[in-house]
């Protein structure tokens, strides 16, 4: 079993995968939480310089918020889907649709007040080093894992899947609030039909454990 570490930055997770010569970081957490993240790395005796690569599952403020601070410390490259590279380079994000009445209402309000929303969720721009439009092996980086295309939450959502079945999926699946515990459907998502097709992609590729962007890990069988 590969070593996977969960680092919490507020309500958003950052995942670390230990490789042969360092760590892969999946997502970067909420804006302004970089000191918390660095302190937790220090307690684990992991220096920022040991992070060899960062994969951003999708460009939302709670997943890319700390990215600039981490890149400045680690100097490592960043991978993102080509469809969202411009948002990352511009320090902006696209508000997804709501999937339940409460979040649909929240999205409508946010879209009516774009200036306020932007101020509350702003993050520092980062120009990605690698953009992808197809699955990618991470073997050359020293990780027994692949990047899979898993749209649905956003059009450019991607996941990291280890060869022994651990999937770090961003907001493709959810495990934060009791309301969503059984369904695993995220409270926000642009296309639930495509999202469920991406669940099938994970299962077809041998997913055994899901490591979501929000909440604790859970058995991949719950996506079936």
PDB file of N, CA and C in Angstrom, residues 9 16 43 55 71 117 139 142 154 158 180 193 201 213 221-222:
ATOM      1  N   UNK A   9      -6.943  21.839   5.492  1.00  0.00           N
ATOM      2  CA  UNK A   9      -6.795  23.296   5.522  1.00  0.00           C
ATOM      3  C   UNK A   9      -8.212  23.866   5.613  1.00  0.00           C
ATOM      4  N   UNK A  16      -1.196  14.098   0.122  1.00  0.00           N
ATOM      5  CA  UNK A  16       0.193  13.838  -0.241  1.00  0.00           C
ATOM      6  C   UNK A  16       0.362  12.361  -0.550  1.00  0.00           C
ATOM      7  N   UNK A  43       5.524  19.125  11.159  1.00  0.00           N
ATOM      8  CA  UNK A  43       5.279  18.101  12.171  1.00  0.00           C
ATOM      9  C   UNK A  43       5.467  16.691  11.609  1.00  0.00           C
ATOM     10  N   UNK A  55      -0.600  18.469  -8.376  1.00  0.00           N
ATOM     11  CA  UNK A  55      -1.724  18.318  -9.307  1.00  0.00           C
ATOM     12  C   UNK A  55      -2.923  19.049  -8.710  1.00  0.00           C
ATOM     13  N   UNK A  71       4.210  26.839  -4.195  1.00  0.00           N
ATOM     14  CA  UNK A  71       5.153  26.834  -5.321  1.00  0.00           C
ATOM     15  C   UNK A  71       6.372  27.693  -5.009  1.00  0.00           C
ATOM     16  N   UNK A 117     -18.366  38.152  -4.339  1.00  0.00           N
ATOM     17  CA  UNK A 117     -17.893  36.766  -4.359  1.00  0.00           C
ATOM     18  C   UNK A 117     -16.406  36.701  -4.683  1.00  0.00           C
ATOM     19  N   UNK A 139       4.670   7.937 -13.723  1.00  0.00           N
ATOM     20  CA  UNK A 139       5.790   7.032 -13.466  1.00  0.00           C
ATOM     21  C   UNK A 139       7.131   7.756 -13.596  1.00  0.00           C
ATOM     22  N   UNK A 142       8.307   9.366 -10.570  1.00  0.00           N
ATOM     23  CA  UNK A 142       8.598   8.523  -9.418  1.00  0.00           C
ATOM     24  C   UNK A 142       7.380   8.113  -8.620  1.00  0.00           C
ATOM     25  N   UNK A 154     -16.492  20.020 -12.645  1.00  0.00           N
ATOM     26  CA  UNK A 154     -16.163  21.035 -13.640  1.00  0.00           C
ATOM     27  C   UNK A 154     -15.755  20.300 -14.909  1.00  0.00           C
ATOM     28  N   UNK A 158      -9.861  16.632 -12.845  1.00  0.00           N
ATOM     29  CA  UNK A 158      -9.000  15.466 -13.012  1.00  0.00           C
ATOM     30  C   UNK A 158      -8.803  14.807 -11.649  1.00  0.00           C
ATOM     31  N   UNK A 180     -25.007  14.652   2.583  1.00  0.00           N
ATOM     32  CA  UNK A 180     -24.482  14.028   1.376  1.00  0.00           C
ATOM     33  C   UNK A 180     -23.806  12.689   1.654  1.00  0.00           C
ATOM     34  N   UNK A 193     -24.723  13.879 -14.731  1.00  0.00           N
ATOM     35  CA  UNK A 193     -24.634  12.687 -15.581  1.00  0.00           C
ATOM     36  C   UNK A 193     -23.183  12.402 -15.948  1.00  0.00           C
ATOM     37  N   UNK A 201     -15.587   5.584 -14.483  1.00  0.00           N
ATOM     38  CA  UNK A 201     -14.192   5.524 -14.948  1.00  0.00           C
ATOM     39  C   UNK A 201     -13.267   5.125 -13.799  1.00  0.00           C
ATOM     40  N   UNK A 213     -11.993  15.803  -1.803  1.00  0.00           N
ATOM     41  CA  UNK A 213     -11.494  17.123  -1.450  1.00  0.00           C
ATOM     42  C   UNK A 213     -12.079  17.648  -0.156  1.00  0.00           C
ATOM     43  N   UNK A 221     -16.609   1.405  -3.376  1.00  0.00           N
ATOM     44  CA  UNK A 221     -17.833   0.674  -3.702  1.00  0.00           C
ATOM     45  C   UNK A 221     -19.079   1.536  -3.502  1.00  0.00           C
ATOM     46  N   UNK A 222     -18.975   2.584  -2.674  1.00  0.00           N
ATOM     47  CA  UNK A 222     -20.117   3.459  -2.444  1.00  0.00           C
ATOM     48  C   UNK A 222     -20.470   4.290  -3.684  1.00  0.00           C
TER      49      UNK A 222
END
